[in-house]
Amino acid sequence: MGLAAISYDPVAVLADFSARRGITFPLLSDHGSETIKRYGILNTTIDPKNALYGYPFPGTFVVDKQGIVTSRFFEEAYQERDTVSSILVRLGQHVDVQATKIDGAHVTVTSYATDQMAAQGTHFSLVLDITPGPHVHVYAPGARDYRPVTISIEPQAGLLLRKPGYPKPEDYFFKPLNEHVPVYQHPFRIVQDVTLDPSREGTAALQNVTSLTIHGRLEYQACDDRVCFTPQTVPLAWTIGVKPLDRERPKPQ
């Protein structure tokens, strides 16, 4: 088994890119985007008269050892790209990255970003792996009369935020009040997907930026079988290295 990449770019463009980046696996030119069309992923949002026509919809297929597609992740715009690590955490997998452990009130939080470096259009994730204490639960989104767990990210120029992902909660029956509420009482994961803005505005905001610190907070309320504790707020921060896009193109022959 070997690795090869296929692109709609001409052979000269791929050869130049491969030489500059020291790529050792084959880069294959898909003339006329014929292979892209056969897979049904030709980007139809681009005008055929546009020089960029021929791009595929950006996406990733995940296959098992038998070569069967088990999941797929596609982006809305050709400028955006999922990272492999962000895909893995959305599938519930572990990624080996630097993390920060936070001992909060009645919970333990492991916080990390899936990627340490990103460029414009990079779609990565901010992850919170949360473990409630023994006999403790925290309230899930949708809980009434309690403070549900939420992650909030401070907006800033150059950063696009997506809707955070929360797992399916458990139903908890509190007998003294005869009520059912959605909770998490076992380890769970919150995933906040973010993208470095690939637009012109994003380019201006990220010009000469070599690192970006993202600030946020985690809010939750924990309870045990007898009492509910004071709602808590945990400050969060992640620092991401910012690398420039490769905009160099080969000179005409």
Tab-separated table of C-alpha atoms in Angstrom:
chain	number	residue	atom	x	y	z
A	1	MET	CA	0.000	0.000	0.000
A	2	GLY	CA	1.235	3.500	-0.831
A	3	LEU	CA	0.112	7.103	-0.647
A	4	ALA	CA	-0.717	9.288	-3.630
A	5	ALA	CA	-2.540	12.614	-3.948
A	6	ILE	CA	-4.684	13.693	-6.861
A	7	SER	CA	-5.495	17.258	-7.848
A	8	TYR	CA	-7.043	19.135	-10.735
A	9	ASP	CA	-3.830	21.208	-11.008
A	10	PRO	CA	-1.618	20.863	-14.107
A	11	VAL	CA	1.518	18.729	-13.968
A	12	ALA	CA	3.812	21.786	-13.900
A	13	VAL	CA	2.042	23.234	-10.861
A	14	LEU	CA	2.209	19.941	-8.982
A	15	ALA	CA	5.882	19.414	-9.864
A	16	ASP	CA	6.802	22.891	-8.626
A	17	PHE	CA	4.807	22.490	-5.419
A	18	SER	CA	6.304	19.049	-4.758
A	19	ALA	CA	9.853	20.329	-5.232
A	20	ARG	CA	9.378	23.354	-2.956
A	21	ARG	CA	7.724	21.348	-0.188
A	22	GLY	CA	9.938	18.268	-0.413
A	23	ILE	CA	6.998	15.942	-1.068
A	24	THR	CA	8.149	12.389	-1.803
A	25	PHE	CA	4.843	10.642	-2.629
A	26	PRO	CA	3.241	10.954	-6.090
A	27	LEU	CA	1.045	13.963	-6.926
A	28	LEU	CA	-1.296	13.051	-9.775
A	29	SER	CA	-2.868	15.545	-12.178
A	30	ASP	CA	-6.580	14.974	-12.826
A	31	HIS	CA	-6.837	16.436	-16.336
A	32	GLY	CA	-10.248	18.015	-16.912
A	33	SER	CA	-11.269	16.951	-13.375
A	34	GLU	CA	-12.485	13.651	-14.817
A	35	THR	CA	-11.821	11.662	-11.634
A	36	ILE	CA	-13.387	14.401	-9.525
A	37	LYS	CA	-16.512	14.229	-11.680
A	38	ARG	CA	-16.661	10.421	-11.440
A	39	TYR	CA	-16.703	10.682	-7.643
A	40	GLY	CA	-19.553	13.176	-7.855
A	41	ILE	CA	-17.709	15.881	-5.909
A	42	LEU	CA	-17.150	18.543	-8.592
A	43	ASN	CA	-17.683	21.946	-6.970
A	44	THR	CA	-20.764	23.262	-8.757
A	45	THR	CA	-20.739	26.571	-6.845
A	46	ILE	CA	-17.937	27.860	-9.091
A	47	ASP	CA	-18.760	29.457	-12.454
A	48	PRO	CA	-17.378	27.291	-15.312
A	49	LYS	CA	-15.856	30.476	-16.755
A	50	ASN	CA	-13.878	31.028	-13.565
A	51	ALA	CA	-10.208	30.015	-13.704
A	52	LEU	CA	-10.748	28.028	-10.505
A	53	TYR	CA	-13.390	25.802	-12.086
A	54	GLY	CA	-12.555	22.132	-11.628
A	55	TYR	CA	-12.137	22.159	-7.870
A	56	PRO	CA	-13.847	19.387	-5.921
A	57	PHE	CA	-15.985	20.047	-2.881
A	58	PRO	CA	-13.366	19.771	-0.105
A	59	GLY	CA	-13.935	16.700	1.982
A	60	THR	CA	-12.486	13.665	3.704
A	61	PHE	CA	-13.588	10.043	3.463
A	62	VAL	CA	-12.820	7.728	6.381
A	63	VAL	CA	-12.388	4.079	5.406
A	64	ASP	CA	-11.848	0.948	7.484
A	65	LYS	CA	-9.242	-1.792	6.916
A	66	GLN	CA	-11.543	-3.424	4.353
A	67	GLY	CA	-11.695	-0.210	2.335
A	68	ILE	CA	-15.326	0.488	3.247
A	69	VAL	CA	-16.267	4.136	3.758
A	70	THR	CA	-17.434	4.525	7.367
A	71	SER	CA	-17.927	8.308	7.453
A	72	ARG	CA	-17.355	11.430	5.411
A	73	PHE	CA	-16.755	15.080	6.232
A	74	PHE	CA	-17.239	17.825	3.648
A	75	GLU	CA	-16.703	21.571	3.878
A	76	GLU	CA	-19.025	24.255	2.552
A	77	ALA	CA	-16.315	26.282	0.783
A	78	TYR	CA	-13.254	25.231	-1.211
A	79	GLN	CA	-11.020	27.549	0.861
A	80	GLU	CA	-11.667	25.502	4.022
A	81	ARG	CA	-10.048	22.225	5.052
A	82	ASP	CA	-10.686	19.864	7.955
A	83	THR	CA	-7.624	18.626	9.777
A	84	VAL	CA	-7.287	14.907	10.428
A	85	SER	CA	-7.121	15.535	14.178
A	86	SER	CA	-10.378	17.514	14.174
A	87	ILE	CA	-12.092	14.668	12.325
A	88	LEU	CA	-10.787	12.126	14.815
A	89	VAL	CA	-12.128	13.989	17.858
A	90	ARG	CA	-15.535	14.364	16.199
A	91	LEU	CA	-15.483	10.591	15.809
A	92	GLY	CA	-14.751	10.256	19.522
A	93	GLN	CA	-11.126	9.234	19.085
A	94	HIS	CA	-8.083	10.212	21.134
A	95	VAL	CA	-5.431	12.485	19.617
A	96	ASP	CA	-1.932	12.794	21.007
A	97	VAL	CA	-1.554	16.542	21.560
A	98	GLN	CA	-0.531	18.835	24.398
A	99	ALA	CA	-3.416	19.328	26.825
A	100	THR	CA	-4.197	21.328	29.953
A	101	LYS	CA	-5.817	19.645	32.942
A	102	ILE	CA	-8.147	21.805	35.022
A	103	ASP	CA	-9.472	20.662	38.388
A	104	GLY	CA	-12.796	22.466	38.596
A	105	ALA	CA	-15.391	22.280	41.321
A	106	HIS	CA	-16.781	18.719	41.173
A	107	VAL	CA	-15.426	18.091	37.642
A	108	THR	CA	-12.086	17.557	35.932
A	109	VAL	CA	-11.553	19.187	32.553
A	110	THR	CA	-8.912	18.303	29.971
A	111	SER	CA	-8.651	21.105	27.432
A	112	TYR	CA	-6.745	21.084	24.130
A	113	ALA	CA	-6.736	22.211	20.525
A	114	THR	CA	-6.532	19.492	17.895
A	115	ASP	CA	-3.799	21.371	16.002
A	116	GLN	CA	-0.884	23.523	17.095
A	117	MET	CA	-0.495	25.266	13.724
A	118	ALA	CA	-3.123	26.525	11.300
A	119	ALA	CA	-3.417	28.587	8.128
A	120	GLN	CA	-6.340	30.506	6.702
A	121	GLY	CA	-9.107	28.050	5.900
A	122	THR	CA	-7.871	25.468	8.410
A	123	HIS	CA	-10.831	23.949	10.235
A	124	PHE	CA	-9.693	22.635	13.618
A	125	SER	CA	-11.340	21.981	16.984
A	126	LEU	CA	-11.128	23.121	20.571
A	127	VAL	CA	-11.905	20.173	22.823
A	128	LEU	CA	-13.050	19.783	26.415
A	129	ASP	CA	-13.011	16.268	27.858
A	130	ILE	CA	-14.997	16.553	31.093
A	131	THR	CA	-15.238	13.995	33.893
A	132	PRO	CA	-17.798	14.620	36.662
A	133	GLY	CA	-16.800	13.611	40.183
A	134	PRO	CA	-18.173	10.479	41.903
A	135	HIS	CA	-21.974	10.549	42.218
A	136	VAL	CA	-22.012	13.966	40.497
A	137	HIS	CA	-23.868	15.075	37.386
A	138	VAL	CA	-23.853	18.322	35.400
A	139	TYR	CA	-26.857	19.597	33.519
A	140	ALA	CA	-26.958	19.259	29.745
A	141	PRO	CA	-28.253	21.849	27.262
A	142	GLY	CA	-32.052	21.901	27.431
A	143	ALA	CA	-32.267	21.566	31.194
A	144	ARG	CA	-34.770	23.950	32.753
A	145	ASP	CA	-34.369	25.752	36.079
A	146	TYR	CA	-30.678	24.760	36.188
A	147	ARG	CA	-27.488	26.157	34.621
A	148	PRO	CA	-26.642	23.819	31.712
A	149	VAL	CA	-23.048	23.230	30.662
A	150	THR	CA	-21.953	25.609	27.896
A	151	ILE	CA	-18.749	26.609	26.137
A	152	SER	CA	-18.413	30.220	24.977
A	153	ILE	CA	-15.615	31.621	22.801
A	154	GLU	CA	-14.768	35.314	22.669
A	155	PRO	CA	-15.184	36.553	19.089
A	156	GLN	CA	-12.162	38.076	17.381
A	157	ALA	CA	-11.184	39.159	13.898
A	158	GLY	CA	-9.776	36.358	11.788
A	159	LEU	CA	-11.595	33.583	13.647
A	160	LEU	CA	-14.826	31.933	12.513
A	161	LEU	CA	-16.852	30.037	15.111
A	162	ARG	CA	-19.180	27.141	14.438
A	163	LYS	CA	-21.916	25.830	16.670
A	164	PRO	CA	-20.371	23.757	19.501
A	165	GLY	CA	-21.119	20.057	19.613
A	166	TYR	CA	-22.527	18.485	22.772
A	167	PRO	CA	-23.106	14.741	23.207
A	168	LYS	CA	-26.506	13.187	23.747
A	169	PRO	CA	-27.428	13.537	27.432
A	170	GLU	CA	-28.711	10.951	29.871
A	171	ASP	CA	-32.129	11.164	31.502
A	172	TYR	CA	-31.857	11.688	35.251
A	173	PHE	CA	-34.862	11.186	37.508
A	174	PHE	CA	-34.744	13.245	40.700
A	175	LYS	CA	-37.249	11.477	42.909
A	176	PRO	CA	-37.735	14.167	45.637
A	177	LEU	CA	-39.040	16.623	43.010
A	178	ASN	CA	-40.483	13.970	40.703
A	179	GLU	CA	-38.612	15.472	37.740
A	180	HIS	CA	-36.653	14.189	34.746
A	181	VAL	CA	-33.726	16.321	33.581
A	182	PRO	CA	-31.006	15.881	30.906
A	183	VAL	CA	-27.575	15.442	32.489
A	184	TYR	CA	-24.050	14.145	32.017
A	185	GLN	CA	-22.853	11.912	34.834
A	186	HIS	CA	-20.136	10.030	32.957
A	187	PRO	CA	-17.098	11.398	31.048
A	188	PHE	CA	-18.213	13.442	28.040
A	189	ARG	CA	-16.715	15.636	25.316
A	190	ILE	CA	-17.594	19.108	24.038
A	191	VAL	CA	-16.169	20.030	20.623
A	192	GLN	CA	-16.006	23.639	19.446
A	193	ASP	CA	-15.076	23.819	15.758
A	194	VAL	CA	-13.276	26.937	14.543
A	195	THR	CA	-11.738	28.139	11.278
A	196	LEU	CA	-9.138	30.768	10.487
A	197	ASP	CA	-11.102	33.131	8.253
A	198	PRO	CA	-10.064	32.669	4.590
A	199	SER	CA	-11.920	35.780	3.373
A	200	ARG	CA	-10.340	39.112	2.448
A	201	GLU	CA	-11.334	40.433	5.856
A	202	GLY	CA	-9.629	37.444	7.462
A	203	THR	CA	-6.501	38.048	5.396
A	204	ALA	CA	-6.338	41.636	6.652
A	205	ALA	CA	-6.932	40.588	10.271
A	206	LEU	CA	-4.294	37.850	10.187
A	207	GLN	CA	-1.640	39.764	8.260
A	208	ASN	CA	1.744	39.364	9.968
A	209	VAL	CA	0.099	37.347	12.774
A	210	THR	CA	2.263	34.392	13.834
A	211	SER	CA	0.159	33.169	16.751
A	212	LEU	CA	-3.410	33.551	17.909
A	213	THR	CA	-4.681	33.182	21.468
A	214	ILE	CA	-8.310	32.115	21.699
A	215	HIS	CA	-10.119	32.913	24.943
A	216	GLY	CA	-13.331	31.356	26.203
A	217	ARG	CA	-15.112	29.999	29.234
A	218	LEU	CA	-16.892	26.895	30.437
A	219	GLU	CA	-20.029	27.320	32.531
A	220	TYR	CA	-21.805	24.517	34.352
A	221	GLN	CA	-23.755	23.545	37.436
A	222	ALA	CA	-22.969	20.318	39.265
A	223	CYS	CA	-25.230	18.403	41.627
A	224	ASP	CA	-25.100	15.166	43.513
A	225	ASP	CA	-27.990	13.025	44.737
A	226	ARG	CA	-28.795	15.445	47.559
A	227	VAL	CA	-27.757	19.013	46.714
A	228	CYS	CA	-27.034	21.334	43.786
A	229	PHE	CA	-23.852	23.355	43.998
A	230	THR	CA	-23.180	26.961	42.997
A	231	PRO	CA	-22.854	27.450	39.194
A	232	GLN	CA	-19.226	27.661	38.086
A	233	THR	CA	-17.288	29.522	35.388
A	234	VAL	CA	-13.906	28.214	34.213
A	235	PRO	CA	-11.714	30.485	32.032
A	236	LEU	CA	-10.194	28.828	28.975
A	237	ALA	CA	-7.397	29.724	26.560
A	238	TRP	CA	-5.678	28.092	23.594
A	239	THR	CA	-2.711	29.459	21.611
A	240	ILE	CA	-2.398	28.473	17.946
A	241	GLY	CA	0.529	29.135	15.645
A	242	VAL	CA	-0.498	30.852	12.405
A	243	LYS	CA	1.320	29.969	9.190
A	244	PRO	CA	0.935	31.766	5.845
A	245	LEU	CA	-0.778	30.181	2.877
A	246	ASP	CA	1.395	28.938	0.035
A	247	ARG	CA	0.471	31.483	-2.642
A	248	GLU	CA	3.520	30.958	-4.829
A	249	ARG	CA	2.837	29.737	-8.349
A	250	PRO	CA	5.283	28.433	-10.959
A	251	LYS	CA	6.469	30.940	-13.531
A	252	PRO	CA	5.124	30.503	-17.069
A	253	GLN	CA	7.405	28.418	-19.248
